[in-house]
mmCIF file of C-alpha atoms and ligand atoms in Angstrom:
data_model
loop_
_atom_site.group_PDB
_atom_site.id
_atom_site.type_symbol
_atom_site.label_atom_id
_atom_site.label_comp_id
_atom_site.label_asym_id
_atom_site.label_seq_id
_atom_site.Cartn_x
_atom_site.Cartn_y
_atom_site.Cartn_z
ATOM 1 C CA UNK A 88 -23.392 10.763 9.123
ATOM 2 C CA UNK A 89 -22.150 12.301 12.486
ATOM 3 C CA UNK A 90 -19.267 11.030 14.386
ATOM 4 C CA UNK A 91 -17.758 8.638 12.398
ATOM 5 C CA UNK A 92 -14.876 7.136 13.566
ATOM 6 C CA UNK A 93 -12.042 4.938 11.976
ATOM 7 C CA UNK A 94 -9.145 3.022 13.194
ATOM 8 C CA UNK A 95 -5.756 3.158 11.415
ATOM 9 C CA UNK A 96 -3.292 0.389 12.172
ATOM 10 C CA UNK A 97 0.352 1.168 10.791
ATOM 11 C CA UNK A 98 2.435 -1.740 11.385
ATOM 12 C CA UNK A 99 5.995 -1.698 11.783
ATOM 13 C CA UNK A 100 6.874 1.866 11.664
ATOM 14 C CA UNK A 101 10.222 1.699 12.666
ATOM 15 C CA UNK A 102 11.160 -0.833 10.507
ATOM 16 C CA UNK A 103 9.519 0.277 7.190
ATOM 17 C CA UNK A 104 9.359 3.789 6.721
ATOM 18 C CA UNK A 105 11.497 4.917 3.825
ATOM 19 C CA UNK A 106 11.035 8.120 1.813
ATOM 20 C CA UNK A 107 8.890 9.495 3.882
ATOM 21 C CA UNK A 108 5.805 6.674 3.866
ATOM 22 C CA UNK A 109 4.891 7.963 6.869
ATOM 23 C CA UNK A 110 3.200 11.237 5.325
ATOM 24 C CA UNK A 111 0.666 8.877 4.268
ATOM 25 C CA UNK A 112 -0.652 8.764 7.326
ATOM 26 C CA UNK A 113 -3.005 11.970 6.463
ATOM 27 C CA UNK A 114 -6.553 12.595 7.635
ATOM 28 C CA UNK A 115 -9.216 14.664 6.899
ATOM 29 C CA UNK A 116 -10.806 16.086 10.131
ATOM 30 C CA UNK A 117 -12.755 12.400 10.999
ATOM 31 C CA UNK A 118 -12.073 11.125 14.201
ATOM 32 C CA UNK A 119 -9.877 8.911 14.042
ATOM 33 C CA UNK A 120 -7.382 5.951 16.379
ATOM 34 C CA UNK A 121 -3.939 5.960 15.595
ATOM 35 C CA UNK A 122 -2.548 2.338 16.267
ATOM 36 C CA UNK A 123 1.180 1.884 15.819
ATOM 37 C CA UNK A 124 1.933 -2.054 15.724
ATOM 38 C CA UNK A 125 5.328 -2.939 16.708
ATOM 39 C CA UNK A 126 7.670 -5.734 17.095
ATOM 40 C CA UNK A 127 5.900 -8.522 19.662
ATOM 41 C CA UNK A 128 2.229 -6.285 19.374
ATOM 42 C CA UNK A 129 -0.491 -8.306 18.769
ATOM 43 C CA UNK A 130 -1.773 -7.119 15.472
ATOM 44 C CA UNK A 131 -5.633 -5.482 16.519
ATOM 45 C CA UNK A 132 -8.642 -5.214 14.309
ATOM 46 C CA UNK A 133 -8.622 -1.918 12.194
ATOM 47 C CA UNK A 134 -10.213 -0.266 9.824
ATOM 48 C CA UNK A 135 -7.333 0.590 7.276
ATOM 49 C CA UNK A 136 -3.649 -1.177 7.837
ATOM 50 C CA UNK A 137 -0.998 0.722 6.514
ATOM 51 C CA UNK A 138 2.621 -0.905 5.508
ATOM 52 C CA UNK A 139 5.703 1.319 4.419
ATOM 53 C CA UNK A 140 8.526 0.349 2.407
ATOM 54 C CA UNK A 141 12.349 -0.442 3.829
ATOM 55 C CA UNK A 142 15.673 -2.260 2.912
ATOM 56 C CA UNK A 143 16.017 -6.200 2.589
ATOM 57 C CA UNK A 144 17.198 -5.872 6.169
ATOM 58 C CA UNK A 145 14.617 -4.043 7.928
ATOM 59 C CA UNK A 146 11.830 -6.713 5.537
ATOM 60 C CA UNK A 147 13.678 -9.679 7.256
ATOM 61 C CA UNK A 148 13.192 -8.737 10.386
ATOM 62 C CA UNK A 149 8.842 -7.988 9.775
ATOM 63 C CA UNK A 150 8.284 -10.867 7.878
ATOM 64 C CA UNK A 151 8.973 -12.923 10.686
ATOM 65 C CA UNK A 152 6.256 -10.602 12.871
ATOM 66 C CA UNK A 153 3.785 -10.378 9.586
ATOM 67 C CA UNK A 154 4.009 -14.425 9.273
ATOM 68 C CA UNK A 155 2.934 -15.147 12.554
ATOM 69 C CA UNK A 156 -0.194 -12.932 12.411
ATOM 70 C CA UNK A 157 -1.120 -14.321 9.021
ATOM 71 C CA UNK A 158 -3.703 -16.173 9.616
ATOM 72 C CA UNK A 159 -5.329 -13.276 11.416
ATOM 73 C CA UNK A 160 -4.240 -10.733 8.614
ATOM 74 C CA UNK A 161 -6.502 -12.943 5.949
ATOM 75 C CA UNK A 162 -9.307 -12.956 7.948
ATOM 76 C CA UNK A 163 -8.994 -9.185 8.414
ATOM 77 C CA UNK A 164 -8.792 -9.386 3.898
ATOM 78 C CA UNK A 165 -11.886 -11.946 4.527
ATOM 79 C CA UNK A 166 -13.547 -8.968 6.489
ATOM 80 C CA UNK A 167 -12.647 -6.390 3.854
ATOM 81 C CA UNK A 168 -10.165 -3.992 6.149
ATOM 82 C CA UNK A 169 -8.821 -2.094 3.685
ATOM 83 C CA UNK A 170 -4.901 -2.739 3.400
ATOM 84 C CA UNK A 171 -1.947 -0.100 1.766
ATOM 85 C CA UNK A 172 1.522 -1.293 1.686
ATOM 86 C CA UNK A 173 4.016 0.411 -0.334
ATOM 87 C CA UNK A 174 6.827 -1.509 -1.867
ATOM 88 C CA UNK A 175 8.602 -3.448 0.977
ATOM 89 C CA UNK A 176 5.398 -3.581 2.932
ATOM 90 C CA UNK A 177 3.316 -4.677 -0.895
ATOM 91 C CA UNK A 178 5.799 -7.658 -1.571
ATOM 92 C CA UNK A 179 5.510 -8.946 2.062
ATOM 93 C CA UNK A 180 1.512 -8.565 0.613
ATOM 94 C CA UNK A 181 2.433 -10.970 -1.612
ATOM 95 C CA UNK A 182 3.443 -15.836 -1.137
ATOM 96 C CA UNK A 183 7.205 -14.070 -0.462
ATOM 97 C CA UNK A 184 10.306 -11.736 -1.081
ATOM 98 C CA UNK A 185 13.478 -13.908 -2.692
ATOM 99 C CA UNK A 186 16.095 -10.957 -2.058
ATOM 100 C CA UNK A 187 19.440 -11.056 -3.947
ATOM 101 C CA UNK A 188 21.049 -12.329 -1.325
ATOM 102 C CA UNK A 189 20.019 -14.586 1.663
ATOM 103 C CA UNK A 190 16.708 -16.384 2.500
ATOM 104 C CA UNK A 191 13.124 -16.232 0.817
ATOM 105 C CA UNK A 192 11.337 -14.339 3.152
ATOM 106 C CA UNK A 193 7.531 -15.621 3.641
ATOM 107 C CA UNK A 194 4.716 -13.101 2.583
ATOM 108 C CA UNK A 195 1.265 -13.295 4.407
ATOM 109 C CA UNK A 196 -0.427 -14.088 0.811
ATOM 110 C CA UNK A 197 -3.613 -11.521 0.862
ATOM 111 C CA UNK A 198 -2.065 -10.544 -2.551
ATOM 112 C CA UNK A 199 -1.533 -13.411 -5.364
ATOM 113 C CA UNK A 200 1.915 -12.718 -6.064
ATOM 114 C CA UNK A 201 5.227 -13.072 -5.562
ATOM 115 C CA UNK A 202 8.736 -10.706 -5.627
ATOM 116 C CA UNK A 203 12.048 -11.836 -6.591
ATOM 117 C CA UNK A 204 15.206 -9.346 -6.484
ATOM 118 C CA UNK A 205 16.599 -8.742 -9.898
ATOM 119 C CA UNK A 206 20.437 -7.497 -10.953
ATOM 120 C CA UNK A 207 18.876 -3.319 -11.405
ATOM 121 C CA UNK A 208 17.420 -0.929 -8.940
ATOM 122 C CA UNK A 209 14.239 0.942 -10.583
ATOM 123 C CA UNK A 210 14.789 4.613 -9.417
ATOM 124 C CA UNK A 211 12.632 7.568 -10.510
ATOM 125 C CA UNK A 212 9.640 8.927 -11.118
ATOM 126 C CA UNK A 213 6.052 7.101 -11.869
ATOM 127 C CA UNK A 214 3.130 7.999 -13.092
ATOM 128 C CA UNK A 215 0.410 5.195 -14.190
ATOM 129 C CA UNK A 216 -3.340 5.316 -14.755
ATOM 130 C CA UNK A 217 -5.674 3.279 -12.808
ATOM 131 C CA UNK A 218 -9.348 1.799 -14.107
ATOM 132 C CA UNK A 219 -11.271 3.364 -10.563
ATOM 133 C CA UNK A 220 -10.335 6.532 -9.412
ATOM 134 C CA UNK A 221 -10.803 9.798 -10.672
ATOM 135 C CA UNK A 222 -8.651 11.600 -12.379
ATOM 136 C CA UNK A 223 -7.162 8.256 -13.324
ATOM 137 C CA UNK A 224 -3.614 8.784 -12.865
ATOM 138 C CA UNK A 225 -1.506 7.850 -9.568
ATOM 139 C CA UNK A 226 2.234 9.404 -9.297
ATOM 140 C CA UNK A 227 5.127 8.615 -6.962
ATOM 141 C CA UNK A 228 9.078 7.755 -6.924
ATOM 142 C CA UNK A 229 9.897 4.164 -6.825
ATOM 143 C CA UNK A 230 13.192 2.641 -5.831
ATOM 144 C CA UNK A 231 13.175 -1.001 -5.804
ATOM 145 C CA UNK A 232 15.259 -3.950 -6.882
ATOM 146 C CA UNK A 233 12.318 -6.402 -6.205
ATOM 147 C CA UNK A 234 10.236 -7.840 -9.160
ATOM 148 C CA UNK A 235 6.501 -8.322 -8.424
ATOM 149 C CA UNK A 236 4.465 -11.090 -10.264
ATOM 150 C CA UNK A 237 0.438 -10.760 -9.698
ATOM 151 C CA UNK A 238 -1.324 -13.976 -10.800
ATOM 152 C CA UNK A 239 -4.897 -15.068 -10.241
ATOM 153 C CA UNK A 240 -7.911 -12.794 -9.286
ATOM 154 C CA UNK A 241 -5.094 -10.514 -7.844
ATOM 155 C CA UNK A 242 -5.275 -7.430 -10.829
ATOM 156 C CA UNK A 243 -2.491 -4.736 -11.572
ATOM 157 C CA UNK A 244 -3.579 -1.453 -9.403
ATOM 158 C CA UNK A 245 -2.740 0.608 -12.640
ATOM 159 C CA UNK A 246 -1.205 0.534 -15.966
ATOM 160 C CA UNK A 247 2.062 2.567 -16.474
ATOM 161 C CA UNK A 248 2.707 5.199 -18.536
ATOM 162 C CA UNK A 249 6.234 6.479 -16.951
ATOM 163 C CA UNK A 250 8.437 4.439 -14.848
ATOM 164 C CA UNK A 251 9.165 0.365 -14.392
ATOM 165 C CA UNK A 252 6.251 -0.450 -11.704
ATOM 166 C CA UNK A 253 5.854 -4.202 -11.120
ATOM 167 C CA UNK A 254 8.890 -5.698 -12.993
ATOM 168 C CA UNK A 255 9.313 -3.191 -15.361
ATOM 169 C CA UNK A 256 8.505 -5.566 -18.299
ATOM 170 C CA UNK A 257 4.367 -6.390 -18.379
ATOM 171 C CA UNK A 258 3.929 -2.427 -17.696
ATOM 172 C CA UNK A 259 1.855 -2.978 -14.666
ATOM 173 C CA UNK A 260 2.158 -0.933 -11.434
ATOM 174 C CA UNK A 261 1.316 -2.003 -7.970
ATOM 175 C CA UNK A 262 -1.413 -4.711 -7.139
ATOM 176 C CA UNK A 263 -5.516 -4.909 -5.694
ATOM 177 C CA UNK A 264 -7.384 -7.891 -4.645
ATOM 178 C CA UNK A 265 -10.688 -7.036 -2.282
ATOM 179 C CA UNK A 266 -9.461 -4.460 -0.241
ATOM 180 C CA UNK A 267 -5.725 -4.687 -0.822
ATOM 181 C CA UNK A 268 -3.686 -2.445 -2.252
ATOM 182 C CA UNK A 269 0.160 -1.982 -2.860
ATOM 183 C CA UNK A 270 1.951 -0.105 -4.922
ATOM 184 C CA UNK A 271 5.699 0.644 -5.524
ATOM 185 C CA UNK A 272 4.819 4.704 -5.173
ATOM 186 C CA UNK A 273 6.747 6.645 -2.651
ATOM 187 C CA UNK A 274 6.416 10.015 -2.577
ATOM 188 C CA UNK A 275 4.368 10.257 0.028
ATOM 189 C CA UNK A 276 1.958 8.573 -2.002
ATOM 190 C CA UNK A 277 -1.219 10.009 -0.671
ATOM 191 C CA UNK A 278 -1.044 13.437 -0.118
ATOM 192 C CA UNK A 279 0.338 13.387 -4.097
ATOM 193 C CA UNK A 280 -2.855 11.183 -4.872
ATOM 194 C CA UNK A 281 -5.716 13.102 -2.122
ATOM 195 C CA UNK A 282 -8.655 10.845 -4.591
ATOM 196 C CA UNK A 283 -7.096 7.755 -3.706
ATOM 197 C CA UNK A 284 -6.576 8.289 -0.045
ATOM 198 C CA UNK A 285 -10.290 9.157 -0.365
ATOM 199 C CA UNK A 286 -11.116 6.590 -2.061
ATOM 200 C CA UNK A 287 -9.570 4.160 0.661
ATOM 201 C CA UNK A 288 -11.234 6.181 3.167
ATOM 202 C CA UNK A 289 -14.473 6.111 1.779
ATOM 203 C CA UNK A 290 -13.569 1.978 1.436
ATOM 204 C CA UNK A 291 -12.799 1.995 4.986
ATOM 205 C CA UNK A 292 -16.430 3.692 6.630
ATOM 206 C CA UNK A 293 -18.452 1.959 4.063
ATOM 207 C CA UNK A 294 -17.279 -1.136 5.156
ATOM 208 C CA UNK A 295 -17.331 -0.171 8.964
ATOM 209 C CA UNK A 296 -21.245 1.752 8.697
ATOM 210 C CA UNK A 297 -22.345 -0.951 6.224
ATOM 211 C CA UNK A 298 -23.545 1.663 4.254
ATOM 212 C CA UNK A 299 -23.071 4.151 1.245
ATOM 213 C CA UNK A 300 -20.294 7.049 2.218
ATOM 214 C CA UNK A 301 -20.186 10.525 0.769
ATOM 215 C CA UNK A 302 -16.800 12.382 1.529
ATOM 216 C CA UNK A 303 -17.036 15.668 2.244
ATOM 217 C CA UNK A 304 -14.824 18.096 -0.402
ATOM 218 C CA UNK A 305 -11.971 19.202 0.793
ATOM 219 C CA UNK A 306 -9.922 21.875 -0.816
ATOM 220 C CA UNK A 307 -7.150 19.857 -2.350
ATOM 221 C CA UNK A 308 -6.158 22.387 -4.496
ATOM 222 C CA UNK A 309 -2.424 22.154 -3.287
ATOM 223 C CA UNK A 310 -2.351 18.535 -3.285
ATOM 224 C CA UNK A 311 -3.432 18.462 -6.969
ATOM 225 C CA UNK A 312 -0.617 21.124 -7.760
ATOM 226 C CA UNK A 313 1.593 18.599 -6.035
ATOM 227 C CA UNK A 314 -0.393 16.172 -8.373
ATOM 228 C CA UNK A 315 0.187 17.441 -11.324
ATOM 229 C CA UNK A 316 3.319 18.453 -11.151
ATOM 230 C CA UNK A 317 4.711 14.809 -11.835
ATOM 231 C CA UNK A 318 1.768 13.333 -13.784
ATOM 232 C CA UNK A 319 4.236 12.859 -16.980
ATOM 233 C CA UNK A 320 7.632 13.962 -15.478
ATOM 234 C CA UNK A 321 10.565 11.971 -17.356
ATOM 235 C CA UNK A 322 12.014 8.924 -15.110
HETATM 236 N N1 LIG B 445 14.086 -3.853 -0.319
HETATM 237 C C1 LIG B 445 13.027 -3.879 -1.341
HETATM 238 C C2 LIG B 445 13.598 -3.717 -2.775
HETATM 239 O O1 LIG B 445 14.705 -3.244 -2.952
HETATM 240 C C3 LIG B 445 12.024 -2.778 -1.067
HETATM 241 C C4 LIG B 445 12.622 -1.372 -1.211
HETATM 242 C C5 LIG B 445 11.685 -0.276 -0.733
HETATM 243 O O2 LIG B 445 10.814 -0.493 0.116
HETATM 244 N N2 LIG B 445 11.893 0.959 -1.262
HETATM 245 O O3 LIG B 445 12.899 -4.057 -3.728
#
C-alpha cells in the first residue's frame, strides 16, 4: 500500500512528559501528522493519541482539559483510534486519580479502572510478558505512587515477572480495552519495545485503510539490544 498516511495526536506535552515519554513519539519512514494538543485545543480526530506521564500537579491541571473532551475521547475508543498513555496519562485512562493529597481527579473512563495513591513510590525496573505481541515481553522503569484497579472487560496489558506494575499486589502491569493501552513503562517505552510500537502502528492503518496491514521490517537490531538488555534486570 503506497502513501499511507497517519495522524498522531500527543496531548498535553508540556504537562506530561516525564522520563523522557516523549521518545515514544518514533516513526518508521510513513508519512505521518504530528498534532500537539495543548491547554484550550480542541482535541482533533487522530489516528493514534499518545499521553505521557507527570506529577500529581501537572495531572490536575489535564484532567480538567481531558474531562471536558470526554465525551469526544469515547467516541474516538467507539471508533477504535488507538490510545497509549503511560502512567499519569493511563490513570487519567481510567473513572479517576485519588492522589495522596487533595481532590479525586476525574478520568475520561475509556479504561475500566480506577487509581488511588498509596503510602510507597514503585521505582525500578519492569519487565512483564504480554498474551499478543511477539517476543512476549515488554520492559521499562516505572515510578509511581498510584495504584491501578482494572475491572470489567478492561484486561491487564501483561503479566509481571519483575517490578510492581498495577498495584504491585495482583501482578498485573498496565491495562487494554479495544484500542487502549496504558502502561506504567517509562523508558522510553517504545523504542525499548520496536514490536509493540508496531503493533500499535499496524492497529492504527488497519483501522484507518479498513484493511489487513503488513509492516515493512525494519532493522531493529539496536532496539532489541536495548530490549534485551533489561528483559530480567533486578528492580
Ligand atoms: N503522579 C502519578 C503517580 O505518582 C504518576 C507518576 C508518573 O507519571 N510517573 O502515581
Amino acid at each position: 500500500m503506497e502513501n499511507i498516511k497517519i495522524t498522531v495526536g500527543h496531548l498535553y506535552p508540556k504537562q506530561l512528559n516525564l522520563y523522557g515519554d516523549m521518545g515514544n513519539i518514533k516513526w518508521r519512514g510513513i508519512d505521518f501528522e504530528y498534532i500537539e494538543v495543548n491547554a484550550g485545543d480542541k482535541i482533533p480526530s487522530c489516528d493514534i493519541y499518545f499521553i505521557g506521564g507527570g506529577q500529581d500537579k501537572e495531572q490536575v491541571e489535564v484532567s480538567k482539559y481531558l474531562y471536558e473532551q470526554k465525551d469526544f475521547l469515547i467516541e474516538q475508543r467507539e471508533n477504535w483510534a488507538v490510545f497509549l498513555g503511560i502512567c499519569g496519562g493511563y490513570q487519567l485512562f481510567g473513572h479517576y486519580y485519588q492522589p495522596f493529597e487533595g481532590e479525586r481527579l476525574n478520568g475520561i473512563s475509556l479504561l475500566d479502572a480506577y487509581t488511588v495513591a498509596g503510602k510507597k513510590r514503585f521505582i525500578g525496573n519492569v519487565t512483564a510478558r504480554t498474551g499478543f505481541l511477539r517476543p512476549s515481553t515488554l520492559v521499562g522503569f516505572e515510578n509511581h505512587s498510584g495504584l491501578t484497579y482494572i475491572k470489567g472487560d478492561t484486561k491487564p496489558l501483561a503479566i509481571l515477572t519483575i517490578g510492581n506494575g498495577n498495584n504491585g499486589f495482583d501482578n498485573t502491569e498496565g491495562a487494554k480495552f479495544m484500542n487502549v493501552f496504558g502502561t506504567y513503562l517509562h523508558g522510553s517505552l517504545l523504542p525499548k519495545n520496536p514490536h509493540f510500537a508496531d503493533f500499535l502502528i499496524t492497529l492504527a492503518l488497519e483501522k484507518r485503510y479498513e484493511d489487513e496491514i503488513e509492516l515493512a521490517s525494519l532493522d531493529d537490531k539496536l532496539e532489541y539490544i536495548a530490549h534485551r538488555a533489561v528483559v530480567g534486570k533486578d528492580y
